[in-house]
Coordinates of C-alpha atoms in Angstrom, one line a residue:
M1402 CA -16.0 9.8 -19.7
M1403 CA -16.3 6.1 -20.6
H1404 CA -13.7 3.7 -19.5
E1405 CA -13.4 0.0 -20.1
R1406 CA -13.8 -1.9 -16.8
E1407 CA -10.6 -2.9 -15.0
K1408 CA -8.4 -1.1 -17.5
S1409 CA -6.7 2.3 -17.6
D1410 CA -6.5 4.6 -20.6
P1411 CA -2.8 4.4 -21.8
A1412 CA -3.1 7.8 -23.3
V1413 CA -3.9 9.2 -19.9
V1414 CA -1.9 7.2 -17.4
A1415 CA 1.8 7.1 -18.0
V1416 CA 3.0 3.6 -18.9
K1417 CA 5.1 2.4 -16.0
P1418 CA 5.4 -0.8 -14.0
V1419 CA 3.4 -1.1 -10.8
N1420 CA 5.5 -0.3 -7.7
A1421 CA 8.5 0.6 -9.9
A1422 CA 9.8 2.9 -7.2
E1423 CA 9.7 0.1 -4.6
R1424 CA 11.5 -2.3 -6.9
S1425 CA 14.2 0.1 -7.7
A1426 CA 14.7 0.8 -4.0
A1427 CA 14.9 -2.9 -3.3
E1428 CA 17.5 -3.4 -6.1
S1429 CA 19.6 -0.5 -4.7
V1430 CA 19.6 -2.3 -1.4
E1431 CA 20.7 -5.5 -2.9
A1432 CA 23.5 -3.9 -4.9
K1433 CA 25.4 -3.0 -1.7
G1434 CA 26.4 -6.6 -1.2
R1435 CA 26.6 -6.3 2.6
G1436 CA 25.3 -9.8 3.3
R1437 CA 27.5 -12.7 4.3
G1438 CA 28.8 -15.1 1.7
N1439 CA 29.2 -14.7 -2.0
A1440 CA 27.6 -11.4 -3.1
S1441 CA 26.7 -12.8 -6.6
Q1442 CA 25.0 -15.8 -5.0
H1443 CA 23.2 -13.6 -2.5
S1444 CA 21.8 -11.4 -5.3
T1445 CA 20.7 -14.5 -7.3
D1446 CA 18.9 -15.9 -4.2
R1447 CA 17.0 -12.7 -3.7
A1448 CA 16.1 -12.5 -7.4
Q1449 CA 14.7 -16.0 -7.2
K1450 CA 12.7 -15.2 -4.0
R1451 CA 11.3 -12.1 -5.7
A1452 CA 10.2 -14.2 -8.6
T1453 CA 8.5 -16.7 -6.3
V1454 CA 6.6 -13.9 -4.5
S1455 CA 5.6 -12.3 -7.8
Q1456 CA 4.3 -15.6 -9.2
G1457 CA 2.3 -16.2 -6.1
L1458 CA 0.6 -12.8 -6.3
E1459 CA 0.0 -13.3 -10.0
R1460 CA -1.9 -16.6 -9.3
I1461 CA -4.1 -14.6 -6.8
R1462 CA -4.8 -12.0 -9.4
Q1463 CA -5.8 -14.6 -12.0
V1464 CA -8.3 -16.2 -9.6
A1465 CA -9.7 -12.7 -8.7
R1466 CA -9.9 -11.8 -12.4
Q1467 CA -11.4 -15.1 -13.7
R1468 CA -13.6 -16.2 -10.7
T1469 CA -15.3 -13.0 -9.7
E1470 CA -17.6 -14.7 -7.1
E1471 CA -14.6 -16.4 -5.4
K1472 CA -14.3 -15.7 -1.7
F1473 CA -10.7 -15.6 -0.4
T1474 CA -10.6 -17.1 3.1
T1475 CA -7.1 -18.6 3.4
L1476 CA -4.5 -16.1 2.4
L1477 CA -2.2 -16.4 5.4
H1478 CA -0.1 -19.2 3.8
H1479 CA 1.0 -16.6 1.2
I1480 CA 2.7 -14.6 4.0
S1481 CA 6.0 -16.5 3.6
T1482 CA 9.5 -15.5 4.8
D1483 CA 10.2 -14.6 1.1
H1484 CA 7.1 -12.4 1.0
L1485 CA 8.2 -10.7 4.3
E1486 CA 11.8 -10.2 3.0
Q1487 CA 10.5 -8.6 -0.2
A1488 CA 8.4 -6.2 1.9
F1489 CA 11.4 -5.4 4.1
L1490 CA 13.6 -4.6 1.0
E1491 CA 10.9 -2.2 -0.3
L1492 CA 11.1 -0.1 2.9
K1493 CA 13.1 3.1 3.0
E1494 CA 16.5 2.5 4.7
D1495 CA 16.5 5.9 6.3
A1496 CA 12.9 5.9 7.5
A1497 CA 12.3 7.2 11.1
P1498 CA 12.0 4.3 13.6
G1499 CA 8.8 3.6 15.6
V1500 CA 8.3 3.3 19.3
D1501 CA 10.8 0.4 19.5
G1502 CA 13.6 2.5 18.1
L1503 CA 14.5 -0.3 15.6
T1504 CA 16.0 0.9 12.3
W1505 CA 16.2 -0.7 8.9
R1506 CA 20.0 -1.3 9.4
D1507 CA 19.5 -2.9 12.8
Y1508 CA 17.0 -5.3 11.4
E1509 CA 19.1 -6.1 8.3
A1510 CA 22.1 -7.1 10.5
D1511 CA 20.4 -10.4 11.3
L1512 CA 17.7 -10.4 8.6
E1513 CA 17.2 -14.1 8.1
H1514 CA 16.8 -14.8 11.8
N1515 CA 14.5 -11.8 12.3
L1516 CA 12.2 -12.7 9.5
E1517 CA 12.0 -16.3 10.6
G1518 CA 10.9 -15.1 14.0
L1519 CA 8.4 -12.6 12.6
H1520 CA 7.0 -15.3 10.3
A1521 CA 6.5 -17.7 13.1
R1522 CA 4.7 -15.2 15.3
V1523 CA 2.4 -14.2 12.4
H1524 CA 1.4 -17.8 11.7
R1525 CA 0.8 -18.9 15.3
G1526 CA -1.2 -15.7 16.0
A1527 CA 1.3 -14.3 18.5
Y1528 CA 2.2 -11.2 16.4
R1529 CA 0.9 -7.9 17.9
A1530 CA 1.3 -4.5 16.4
L1531 CA 3.0 -1.8 18.5
P1532 CA 1.4 1.6 19.0
G1533 CA 2.5 4.2 16.4
R1534 CA 5.0 6.9 17.5
R1535 CA 3.2 10.3 17.2
V1536 CA 5.1 13.1 15.4
Y1537 CA 3.9 16.4 14.2
I1538 CA 4.8 18.0 10.8
P1539 CA 4.4 21.8 10.5
K1540 CA 1.9 23.0 7.8
P1541 CA 2.2 26.2 5.8
D1542 CA -0.8 27.7 7.6
G1543 CA 0.9 27.3 11.0
R1544 CA -1.0 24.2 12.0
Q1545 CA 0.6 20.8 12.6
R1546 CA -0.2 17.6 10.8
P1547 CA -0.1 14.5 13.1
L1548 CA 1.6 11.5 11.8
A1549 CA 1.9 8.0 13.3
V1550 CA 5.2 6.3 12.7
A1551 CA 4.8 2.5 12.7
A1552 CA 7.4 0.1 14.1
L1553 CA 9.6 -1.6 11.6
E1554 CA 8.1 -5.1 11.8
D1555 CA 4.6 -3.5 11.6
K1556 CA 5.6 -1.8 8.4
I1557 CA 6.9 -5.2 7.0
V1558 CA 3.6 -7.0 7.9
Q1559 CA 1.5 -4.1 6.6
R1560 CA 3.3 -4.0 3.3
A1561 CA 3.2 -7.8 2.8
T1562 CA -0.5 -7.8 3.6
T1563 CA -1.2 -4.9 1.3
A1564 CA 0.5 -6.7 -1.6
L1565 CA -1.9 -9.6 -1.1
L1566 CA -5.0 -7.5 -0.8
N1567 CA -4.0 -5.4 -3.8
A1568 CA -3.7 -8.5 -5.9
I1569 CA -7.4 -9.2 -5.2
Y1570 CA -9.0 -5.8 -5.1
E1571 CA -7.1 -4.2 -8.0
E1572 CA -9.2 -6.4 -10.3
D1573 CA -12.3 -4.6 -9.1
F1574 CA -11.2 -1.1 -9.7
L1575 CA -12.3 0.9 -12.8
G1576 CA -9.7 2.5 -15.1
F1577 CA -10.5 6.0 -13.8
S1578 CA -9.9 5.2 -10.1
Y1579 CA -6.6 6.7 -8.8
G1580 CA -6.8 7.0 -5.1
F1581 CA -4.5 4.8 -3.0
R1582 CA -3.6 2.5 -5.9
P1583 CA -0.1 1.1 -6.7
G1584 CA 1.7 3.1 -9.3
R1585 CA -0.8 5.9 -9.3
G1586 CA -1.1 9.3 -7.6
T1587 CA -2.7 12.7 -7.7
H1588 CA -0.7 13.8 -10.6
D1589 CA -1.9 10.9 -12.7
A1590 CA -5.5 11.8 -11.8
L1591 CA -4.9 15.5 -12.8
D1592 CA -3.4 14.4 -16.1
A1593 CA -6.4 12.2 -16.8
L1594 CA -8.8 15.1 -15.9
C1595 CA -6.9 17.5 -18.3
V1596 CA -7.1 15.0 -21.1
G1597 CA -10.8 14.4 -20.5
I1598 CA -11.6 18.1 -20.5
D1599 CA -9.6 18.7 -23.6
S1600 CA -10.8 15.8 -25.6
R1601 CA -14.4 15.3 -24.6
K1602 CA -17.5 17.4 -24.1
V1603 CA -17.7 18.1 -20.3
N1604 CA -20.8 19.8 -18.9
F1605 CA -19.7 20.1 -15.2
I1606 CA -16.9 19.1 -12.8
L1607 CA -17.6 18.0 -9.2
D1608 CA -15.0 18.8 -6.6
A1609 CA -15.6 17.2 -3.2
D1610 CA -13.6 17.6 -0.1
I1611 CA -13.9 14.2 1.6
R1612 CA -12.3 15.5 4.8
S1613 CA -14.9 18.2 5.2
F1614 CA -17.7 15.8 4.4
F1615 CA -16.7 13.4 7.2
D1616 CA -16.2 16.4 9.6
E1617 CA -19.8 17.4 8.9
I1618 CA -21.0 13.8 9.5
E1619 CA -19.1 13.8 12.9
Q1620 CA -20.7 17.1 13.9
R1621 CA -24.2 15.9 13.0
L1622 CA -23.6 12.7 15.0
A1623 CA -22.3 14.6 18.0
H1624 CA -25.1 17.2 17.9
P1625 CA -28.2 15.6 16.2
L1626 CA -30.6 18.2 17.5
R1627 CA -28.6 21.1 16.0
G1628 CA -28.8 19.3 12.6
A1629 CA -32.6 19.0 12.9
S1630 CA -32.9 22.7 13.8
D1631 CA -30.8 23.6 10.8
R1632 CA -33.2 21.7 8.5
R1633 CA -36.1 23.7 9.9

């Protein structure tokens, strides 16, 4: 299947704004009007900050798109308090806390002061991520899936950094790339596959289990002689 570089087939991928879910979540947070002062002014301020963050990311996208050989070496100044606030508002309010026990509501209670402190630590190199809190989720086959729950401030910094990197690397992806991209998921990939099979001549389909592939690599590295004997 041929795809134009850096574009997605609109007939395959549902037309929807990138990170629409996060934006709607952020707007639902703002609508509660729990902040101090005039609720209308508070909402207006956040909308202006959101626009500022969006404009900054768009400038990065334009550079990445137009100057393909450009090397991005000074991105830290884009991690502003506005950027951190936008990342915070995109988090789930009821998400499980990390090892510090800090919840979304706890942090929001003194949001401006907390973000200023986080911003200062990030820019002077004093920020350090906390260990993830390990939890286990039961799987249908009886096994347990390990998950690491990050601390709240780590989630904020991770999301803010991801937004910056996405603005750069999204310009390098091809239209048929779906894994770990904003606004896309496994269902979009399956829809694209169905359309491709139905509308084009397909000779074969390759299904690769990435986890099994890396498990095999680890086993070969751990027992190199066994791998050699297998080849004999």
